[in-house]
XYZ file of N, CA and C in Angstrom:
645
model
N 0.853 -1.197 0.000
C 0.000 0.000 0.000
C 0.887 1.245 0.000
N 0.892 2.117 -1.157
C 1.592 3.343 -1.105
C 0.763 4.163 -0.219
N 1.757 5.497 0.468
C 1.846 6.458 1.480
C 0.197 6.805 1.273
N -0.559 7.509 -0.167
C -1.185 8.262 -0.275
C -3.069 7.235 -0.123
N -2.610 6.121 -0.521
C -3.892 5.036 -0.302
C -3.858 4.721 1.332
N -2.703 5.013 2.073
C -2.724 4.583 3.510
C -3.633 5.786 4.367
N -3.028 6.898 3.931
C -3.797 8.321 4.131
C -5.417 8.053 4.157
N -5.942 7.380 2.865
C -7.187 7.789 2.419
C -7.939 6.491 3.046
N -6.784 5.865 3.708
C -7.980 4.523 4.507
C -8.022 4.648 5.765
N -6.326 5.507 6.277
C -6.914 5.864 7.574
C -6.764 7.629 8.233
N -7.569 8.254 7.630
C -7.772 9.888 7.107
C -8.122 10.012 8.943
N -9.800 9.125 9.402
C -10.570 9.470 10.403
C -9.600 9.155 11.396
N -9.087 8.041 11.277
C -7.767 7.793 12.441
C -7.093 8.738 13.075
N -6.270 9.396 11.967
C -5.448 10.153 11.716
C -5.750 11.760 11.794
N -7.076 12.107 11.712
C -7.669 13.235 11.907
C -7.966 13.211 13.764
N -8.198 12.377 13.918
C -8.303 12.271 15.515
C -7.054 12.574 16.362
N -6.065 12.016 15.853
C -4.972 11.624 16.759
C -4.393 13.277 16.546
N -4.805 13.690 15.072
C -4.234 15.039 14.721
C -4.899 15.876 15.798
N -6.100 15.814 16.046
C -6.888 17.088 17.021
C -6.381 16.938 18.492
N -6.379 15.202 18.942
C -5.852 15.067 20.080
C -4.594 16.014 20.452
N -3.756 15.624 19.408
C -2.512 16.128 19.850
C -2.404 17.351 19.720
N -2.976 18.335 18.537
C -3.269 19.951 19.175
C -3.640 20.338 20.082
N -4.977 19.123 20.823
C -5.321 20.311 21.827
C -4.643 19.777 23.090
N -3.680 18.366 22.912
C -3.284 18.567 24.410
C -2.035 19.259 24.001
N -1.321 20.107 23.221
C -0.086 20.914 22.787
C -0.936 22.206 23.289
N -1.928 22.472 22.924
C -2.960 23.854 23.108
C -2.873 24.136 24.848
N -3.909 23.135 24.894
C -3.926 23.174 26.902
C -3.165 23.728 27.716
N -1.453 22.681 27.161
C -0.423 22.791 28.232
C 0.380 23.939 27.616
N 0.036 25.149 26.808
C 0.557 26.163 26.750
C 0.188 27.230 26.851
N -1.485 26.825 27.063
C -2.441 27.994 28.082
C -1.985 27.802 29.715
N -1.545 26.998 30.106
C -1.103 26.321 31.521
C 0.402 27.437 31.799
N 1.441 26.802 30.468
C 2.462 27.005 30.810
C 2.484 28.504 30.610
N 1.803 29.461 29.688
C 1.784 30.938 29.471
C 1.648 31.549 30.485
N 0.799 31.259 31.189
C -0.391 31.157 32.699
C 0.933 31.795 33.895
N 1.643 30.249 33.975
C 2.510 30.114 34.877
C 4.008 30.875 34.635
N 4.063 30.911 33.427
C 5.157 31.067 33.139
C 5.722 32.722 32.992
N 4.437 33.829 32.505
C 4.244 34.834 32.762
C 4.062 35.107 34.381
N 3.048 34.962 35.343
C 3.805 34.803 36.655
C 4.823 34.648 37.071
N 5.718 34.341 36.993
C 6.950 33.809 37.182
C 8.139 34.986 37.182
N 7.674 35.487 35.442
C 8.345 36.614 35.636
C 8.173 37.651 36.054
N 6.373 37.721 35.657
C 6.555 39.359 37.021
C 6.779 39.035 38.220
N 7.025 37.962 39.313
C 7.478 38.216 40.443
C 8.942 38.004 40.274
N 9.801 37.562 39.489
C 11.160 37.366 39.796
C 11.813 38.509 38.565
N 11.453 39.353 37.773
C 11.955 40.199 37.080
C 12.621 41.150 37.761
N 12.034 41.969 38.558
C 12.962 43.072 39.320
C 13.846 42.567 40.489
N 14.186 41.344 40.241
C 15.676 40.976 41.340
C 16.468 39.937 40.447
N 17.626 40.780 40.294
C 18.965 39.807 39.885
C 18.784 38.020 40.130
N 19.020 38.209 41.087
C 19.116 36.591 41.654
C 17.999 35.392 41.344
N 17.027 36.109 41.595
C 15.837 35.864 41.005
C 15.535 35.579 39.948
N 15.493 36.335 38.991
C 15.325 35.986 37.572
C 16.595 35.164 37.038
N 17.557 34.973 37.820
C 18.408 33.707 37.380
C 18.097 32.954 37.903
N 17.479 32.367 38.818
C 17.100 31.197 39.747
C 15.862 30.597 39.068
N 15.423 31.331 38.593
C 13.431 31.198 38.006
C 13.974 30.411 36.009
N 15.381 31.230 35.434
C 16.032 30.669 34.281
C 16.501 29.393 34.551
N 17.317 29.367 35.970
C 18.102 28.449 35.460
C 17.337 27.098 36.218
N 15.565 27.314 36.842
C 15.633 25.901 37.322
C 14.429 25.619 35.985
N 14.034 26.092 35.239
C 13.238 26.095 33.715
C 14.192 25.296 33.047
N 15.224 25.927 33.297
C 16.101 25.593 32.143
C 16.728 23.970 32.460
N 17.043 23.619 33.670
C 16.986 22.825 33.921
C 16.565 21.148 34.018
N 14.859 21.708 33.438
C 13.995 20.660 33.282
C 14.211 19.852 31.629
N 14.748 21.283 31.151
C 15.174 20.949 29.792
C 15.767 19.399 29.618
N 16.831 19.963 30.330
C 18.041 18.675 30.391
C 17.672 17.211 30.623
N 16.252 17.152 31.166
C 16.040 15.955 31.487
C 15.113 15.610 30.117
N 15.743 14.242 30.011
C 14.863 13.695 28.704
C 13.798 13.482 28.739
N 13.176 13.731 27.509
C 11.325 13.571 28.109
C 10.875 12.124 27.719
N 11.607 11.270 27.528
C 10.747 10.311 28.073
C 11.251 9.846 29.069
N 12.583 10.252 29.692
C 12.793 9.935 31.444
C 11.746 10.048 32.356
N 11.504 12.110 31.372
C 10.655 12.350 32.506
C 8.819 11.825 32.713
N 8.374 11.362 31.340
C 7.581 10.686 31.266
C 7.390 9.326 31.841
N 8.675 8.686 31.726
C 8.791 7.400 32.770
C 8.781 7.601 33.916
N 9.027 8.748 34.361
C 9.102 9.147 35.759
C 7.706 9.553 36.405
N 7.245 10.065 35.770
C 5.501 10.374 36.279
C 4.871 9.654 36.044
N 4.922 8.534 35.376
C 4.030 7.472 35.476
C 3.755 6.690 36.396
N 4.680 6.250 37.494
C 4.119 5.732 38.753
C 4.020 6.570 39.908
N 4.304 7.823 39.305
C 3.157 8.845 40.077
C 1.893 9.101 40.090
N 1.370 9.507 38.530
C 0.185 9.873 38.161
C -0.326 8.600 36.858
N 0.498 7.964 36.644
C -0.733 6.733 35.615
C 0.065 6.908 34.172
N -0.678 6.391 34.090
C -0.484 6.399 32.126
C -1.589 7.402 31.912
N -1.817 7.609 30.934
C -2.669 8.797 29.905
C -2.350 9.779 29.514
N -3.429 10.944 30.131
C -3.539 12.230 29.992
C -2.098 12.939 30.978
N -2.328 12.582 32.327
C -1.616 13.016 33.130
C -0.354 13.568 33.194
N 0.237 12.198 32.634
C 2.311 12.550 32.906
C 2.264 13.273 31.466
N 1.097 13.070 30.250
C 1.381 14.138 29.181
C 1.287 15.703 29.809
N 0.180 15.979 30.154
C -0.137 17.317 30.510
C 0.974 17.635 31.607
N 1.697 17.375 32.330
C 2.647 17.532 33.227
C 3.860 17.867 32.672
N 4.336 17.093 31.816
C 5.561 16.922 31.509
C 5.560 18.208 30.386
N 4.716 18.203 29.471
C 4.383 19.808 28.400
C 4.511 20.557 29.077
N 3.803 21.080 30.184
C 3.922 22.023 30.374
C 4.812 22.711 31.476
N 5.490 21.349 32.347
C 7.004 22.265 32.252
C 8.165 22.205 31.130
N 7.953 21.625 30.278
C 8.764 21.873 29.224
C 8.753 23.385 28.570
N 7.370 23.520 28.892
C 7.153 25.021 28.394
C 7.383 26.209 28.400
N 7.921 25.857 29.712
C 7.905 27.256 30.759
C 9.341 27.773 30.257
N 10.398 27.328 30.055
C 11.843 28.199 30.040
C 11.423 29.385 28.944
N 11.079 29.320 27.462
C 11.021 30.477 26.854
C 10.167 31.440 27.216
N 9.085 30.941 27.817
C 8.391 32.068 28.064
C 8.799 32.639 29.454
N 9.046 32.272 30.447
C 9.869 32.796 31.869
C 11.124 33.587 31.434
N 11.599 33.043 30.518
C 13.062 33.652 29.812
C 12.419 35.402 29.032
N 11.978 34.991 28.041
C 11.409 35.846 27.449
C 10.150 37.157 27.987
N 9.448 36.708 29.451
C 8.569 37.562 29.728
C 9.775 38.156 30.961
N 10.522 37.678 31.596
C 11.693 38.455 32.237
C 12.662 39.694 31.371
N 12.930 38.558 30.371
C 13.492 40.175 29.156
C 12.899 40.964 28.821
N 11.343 41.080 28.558
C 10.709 41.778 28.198
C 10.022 42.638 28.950
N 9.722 42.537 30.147
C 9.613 43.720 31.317
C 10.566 44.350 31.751
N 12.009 43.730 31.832
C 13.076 44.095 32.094
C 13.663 45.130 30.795
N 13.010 45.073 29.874
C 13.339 46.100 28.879
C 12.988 46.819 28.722
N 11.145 47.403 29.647
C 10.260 48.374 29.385
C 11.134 49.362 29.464
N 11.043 50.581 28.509
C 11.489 52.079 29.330
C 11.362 52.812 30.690
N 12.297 52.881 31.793
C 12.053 52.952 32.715
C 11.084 54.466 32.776
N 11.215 55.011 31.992
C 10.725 56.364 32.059
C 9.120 56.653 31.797
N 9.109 55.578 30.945
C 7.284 55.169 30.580
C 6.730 54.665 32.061
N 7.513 53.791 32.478
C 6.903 53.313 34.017
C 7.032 54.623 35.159
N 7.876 55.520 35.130
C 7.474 56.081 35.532
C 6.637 57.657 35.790
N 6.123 58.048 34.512
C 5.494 58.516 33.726
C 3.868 58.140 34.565
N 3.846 56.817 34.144
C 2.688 56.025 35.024
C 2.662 56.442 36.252
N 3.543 56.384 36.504
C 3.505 56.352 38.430
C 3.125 57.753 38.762
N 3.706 58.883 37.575
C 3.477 60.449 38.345
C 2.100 60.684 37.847
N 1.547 59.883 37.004
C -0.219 60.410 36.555
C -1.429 59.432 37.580
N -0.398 58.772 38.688
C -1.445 58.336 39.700
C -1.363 56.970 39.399
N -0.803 55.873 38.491
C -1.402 54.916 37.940
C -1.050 53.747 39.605
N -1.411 52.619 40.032
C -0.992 52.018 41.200
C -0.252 51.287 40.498
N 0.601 50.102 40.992
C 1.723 49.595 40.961
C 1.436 48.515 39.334
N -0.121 47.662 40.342
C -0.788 46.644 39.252
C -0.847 47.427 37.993
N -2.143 48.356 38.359
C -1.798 49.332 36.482
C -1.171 49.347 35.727
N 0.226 50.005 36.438
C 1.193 49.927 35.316
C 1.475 48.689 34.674
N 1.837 47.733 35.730
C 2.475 46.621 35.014
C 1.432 46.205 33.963
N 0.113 45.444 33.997
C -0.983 45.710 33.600
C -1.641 46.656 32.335
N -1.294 47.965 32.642
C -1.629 48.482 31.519
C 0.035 49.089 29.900
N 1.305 49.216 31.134
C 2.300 49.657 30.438
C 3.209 48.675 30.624
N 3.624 47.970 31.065
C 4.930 46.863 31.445
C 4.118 45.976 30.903
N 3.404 44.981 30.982
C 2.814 43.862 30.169
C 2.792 44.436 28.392
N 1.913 44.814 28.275
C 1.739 45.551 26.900
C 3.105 45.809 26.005
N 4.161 46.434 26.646
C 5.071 46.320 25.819
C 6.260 45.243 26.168
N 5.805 44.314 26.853
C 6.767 43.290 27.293
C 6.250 42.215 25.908
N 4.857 42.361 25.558
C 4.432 41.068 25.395
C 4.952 40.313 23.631
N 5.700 41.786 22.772
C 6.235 40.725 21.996
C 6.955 39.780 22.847
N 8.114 40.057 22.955
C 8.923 39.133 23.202
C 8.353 37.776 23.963
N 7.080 38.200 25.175
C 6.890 37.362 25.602
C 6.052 36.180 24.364
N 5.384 36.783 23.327
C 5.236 35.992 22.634
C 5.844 35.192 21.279
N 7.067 36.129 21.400
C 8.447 34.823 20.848
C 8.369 33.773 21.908
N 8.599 33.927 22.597
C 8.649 32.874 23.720
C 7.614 31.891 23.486
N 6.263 32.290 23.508
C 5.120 31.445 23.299
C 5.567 30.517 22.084
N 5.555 31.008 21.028
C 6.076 30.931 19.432
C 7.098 29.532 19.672
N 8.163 29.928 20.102
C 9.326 28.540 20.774
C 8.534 27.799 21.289
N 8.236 27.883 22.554
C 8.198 26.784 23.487
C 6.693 25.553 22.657
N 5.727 26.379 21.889
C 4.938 25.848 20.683
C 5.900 24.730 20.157
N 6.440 24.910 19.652
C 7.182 24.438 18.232
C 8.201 22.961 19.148
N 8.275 23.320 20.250
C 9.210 22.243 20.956
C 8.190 21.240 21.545
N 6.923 21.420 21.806
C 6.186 20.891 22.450
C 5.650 19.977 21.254
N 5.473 20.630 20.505
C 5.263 19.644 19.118
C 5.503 18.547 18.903
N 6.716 18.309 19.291
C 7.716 17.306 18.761
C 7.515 16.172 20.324
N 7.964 17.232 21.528
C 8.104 16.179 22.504
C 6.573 15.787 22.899
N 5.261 16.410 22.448
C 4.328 15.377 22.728
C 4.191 14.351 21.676
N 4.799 13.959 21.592
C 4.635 12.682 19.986
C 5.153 11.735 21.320
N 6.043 12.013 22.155
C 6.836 10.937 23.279
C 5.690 10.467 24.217
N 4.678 11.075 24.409
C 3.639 11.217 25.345
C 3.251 9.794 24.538
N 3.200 9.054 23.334
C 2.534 7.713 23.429
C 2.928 6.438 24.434
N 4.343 6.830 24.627
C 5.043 5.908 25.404
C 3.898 5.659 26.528
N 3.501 6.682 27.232
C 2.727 6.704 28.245
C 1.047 6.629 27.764
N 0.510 6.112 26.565
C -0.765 5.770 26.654
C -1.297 7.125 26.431
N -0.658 8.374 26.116
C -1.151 9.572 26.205
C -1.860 10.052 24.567
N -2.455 10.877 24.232
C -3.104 11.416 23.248
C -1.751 11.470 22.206
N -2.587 11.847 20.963
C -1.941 12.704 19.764
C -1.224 11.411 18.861
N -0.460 11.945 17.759
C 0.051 11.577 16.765
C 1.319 10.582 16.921
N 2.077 10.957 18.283
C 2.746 9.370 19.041
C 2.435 8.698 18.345
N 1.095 8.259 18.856
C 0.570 6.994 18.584
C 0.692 6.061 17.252
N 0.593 6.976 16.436
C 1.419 6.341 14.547
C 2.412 6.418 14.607
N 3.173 6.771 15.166
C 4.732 6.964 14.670
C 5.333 5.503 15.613
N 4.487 5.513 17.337
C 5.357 4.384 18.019
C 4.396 2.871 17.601
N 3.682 2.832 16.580
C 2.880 1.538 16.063
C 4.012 1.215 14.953
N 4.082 2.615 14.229
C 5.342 1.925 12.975
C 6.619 1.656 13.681
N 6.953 2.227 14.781
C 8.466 1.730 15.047
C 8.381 0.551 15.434
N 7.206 0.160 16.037
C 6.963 -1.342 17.094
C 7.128 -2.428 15.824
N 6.042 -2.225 14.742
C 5.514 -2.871 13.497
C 6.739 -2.899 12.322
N 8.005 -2.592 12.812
C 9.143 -2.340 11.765
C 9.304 -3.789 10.865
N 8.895 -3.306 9.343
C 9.412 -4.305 8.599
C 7.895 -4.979 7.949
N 6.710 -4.568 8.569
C 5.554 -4.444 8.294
C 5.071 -3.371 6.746
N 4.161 -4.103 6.120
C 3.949 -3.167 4.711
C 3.981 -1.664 5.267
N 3.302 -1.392 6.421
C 2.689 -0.207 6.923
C 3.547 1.132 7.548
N 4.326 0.216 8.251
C 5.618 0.825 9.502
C 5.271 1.991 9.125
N 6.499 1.999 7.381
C 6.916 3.275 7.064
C 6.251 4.285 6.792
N 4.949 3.868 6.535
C 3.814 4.802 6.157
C 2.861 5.161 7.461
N 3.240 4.768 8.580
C 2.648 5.077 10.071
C 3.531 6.138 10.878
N 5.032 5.993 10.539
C 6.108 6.707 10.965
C 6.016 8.076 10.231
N 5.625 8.352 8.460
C 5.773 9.026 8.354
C 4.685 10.091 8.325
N 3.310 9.602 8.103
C 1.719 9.817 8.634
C 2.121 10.802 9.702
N 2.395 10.287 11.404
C 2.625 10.786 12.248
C 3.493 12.107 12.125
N 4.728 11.848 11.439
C 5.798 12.825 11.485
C 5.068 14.001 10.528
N 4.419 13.554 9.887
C 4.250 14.786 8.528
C 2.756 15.554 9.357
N 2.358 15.034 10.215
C 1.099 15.446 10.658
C 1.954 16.279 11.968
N 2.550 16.253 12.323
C 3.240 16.615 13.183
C 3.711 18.227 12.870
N 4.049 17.701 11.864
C 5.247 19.112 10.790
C 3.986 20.315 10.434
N 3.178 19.975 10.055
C 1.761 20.216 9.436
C 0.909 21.284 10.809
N 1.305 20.302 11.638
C 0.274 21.316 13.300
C 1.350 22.389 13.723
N 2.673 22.393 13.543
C 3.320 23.114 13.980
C 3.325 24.553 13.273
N 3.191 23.543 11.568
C 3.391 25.099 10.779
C 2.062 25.816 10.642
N 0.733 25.308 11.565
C -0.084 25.864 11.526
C -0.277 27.041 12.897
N 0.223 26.704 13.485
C 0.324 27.065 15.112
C 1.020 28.522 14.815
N 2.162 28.193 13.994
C 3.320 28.579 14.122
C 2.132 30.316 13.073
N 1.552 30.266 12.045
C 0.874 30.930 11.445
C -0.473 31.437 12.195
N -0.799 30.705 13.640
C -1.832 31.689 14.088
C -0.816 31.955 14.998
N 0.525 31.953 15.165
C 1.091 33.091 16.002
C 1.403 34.321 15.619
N 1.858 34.668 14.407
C 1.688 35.482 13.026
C 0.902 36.105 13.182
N -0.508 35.647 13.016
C -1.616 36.603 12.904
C -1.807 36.990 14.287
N -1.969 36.433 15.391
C -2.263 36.883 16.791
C -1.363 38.295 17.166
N 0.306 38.066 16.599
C 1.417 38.870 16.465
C 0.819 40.176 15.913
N -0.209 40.232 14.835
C -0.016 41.184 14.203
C -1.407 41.979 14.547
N -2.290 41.430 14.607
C -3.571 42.205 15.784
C -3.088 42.421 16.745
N -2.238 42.237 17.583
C -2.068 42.568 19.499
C -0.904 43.379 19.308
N 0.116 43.665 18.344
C 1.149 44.657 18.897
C 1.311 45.276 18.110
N 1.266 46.879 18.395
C 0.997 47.885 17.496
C 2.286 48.054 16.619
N 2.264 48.284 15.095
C 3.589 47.973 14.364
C 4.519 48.809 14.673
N 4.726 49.920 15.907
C 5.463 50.700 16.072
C 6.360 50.249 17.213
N 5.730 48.515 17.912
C 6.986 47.845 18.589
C 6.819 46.635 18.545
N 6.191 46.605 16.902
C 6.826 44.689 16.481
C 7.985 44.720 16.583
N 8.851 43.413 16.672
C 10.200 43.132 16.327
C 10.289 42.081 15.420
């Protein structure tokens, strides 16, 4: 069975596993944005801090994700769980990275501008420090997207959602008519959600920040 007859027999399969795996990539980067923006407005205005908040993000990096997927599994189970866990601290370094640079870059003079027309502390950040922090913070979004992509495909190991699931049937099934056309199903569906993601970040980019401090 060539690539394109495998497609058209298993389209509904494959359309499923495709939505699965957007929306648990979606979820855990409403989670990790969430958290990860917190993060930096409390650790942005102290040195030590905003290296401590980098370097234990950054940290999680280092650990392989299906270690760390093996590792939450006889914590929290197989499924949903050690997926949604493991995404979304994967998530967090660019955007903690990136929403720290990006408040840390506001003009100090705009903030305090704010402060002499009455504005309270929240306001500003809120109405002038967020606002022009938030390209960068949404490069950040943009990355940590595009990485999550890839490492929830690992999430099948654990019984978890998404497009995994074809790619670790063809590796299991190696040498099978199908394998190669399950491996690459998965991978190309994979490539496909990213560069779509990757294009409503584009457009989101270009409604929310006024073109006088895109970058």
């Amino acid at each position: 069975m060539n690539f394109w007859d495998y497609l058209g027999n298993r389209h509904q399969q494959l359309l499923t596993d495709a939505y699965q795996h957007a929306s648990a990539v979606f979820q855990c980067m409403v989670v990790a944005t969430v958290l990860g923006v917190i993060i930096g407005i409390v650790t942005y205005r102290s040195d030590w801090a905003g290296s401590l908040a980098t370097t234990a993000t950054s940290t999680i990096l280092t650990v392989p994700s299906l270690a760390m997927i093996g590792l939450l599994i006889p914590i929290v189970g197989l499924g949903v769980a050690p997926t949604v866990i493991a995404l979304t601290l994967y998530g967090l370094l660019p955007i903690v990275r990136n929403a720290i640079v990006g408040l840390r870059g506001v003009d100090p003079s705009l903030v305090d501008a704010a402060k002499g027309i009455g504005m309270s502390r929240g306001a500003r950040l809120f109405r002038v420090e967020l606002p022009l922090a938030w390209p960068p913070i949404l490069t950040g979004i943009r990355v940590s997207t595009q990485m999550l992509m890839g490492i929830a495909a690992i999430a099948a190991y654990a019984s978890g959602p998404g497009l995994g699931n074809e790619i670790f049937r063809g590796i299991a099934s190696l040498g099978s008519k199908n394998a190669l056309n399950q491996v690459l199903a998965g991978t190309l569906g994979i490539i496909v959600l990213a560069l779509l993601f990757d294009a409503a970040y584009v457009l989101i980019g270009r409604l929310t920040i006024p073109r006088g401090i895109r970058v």
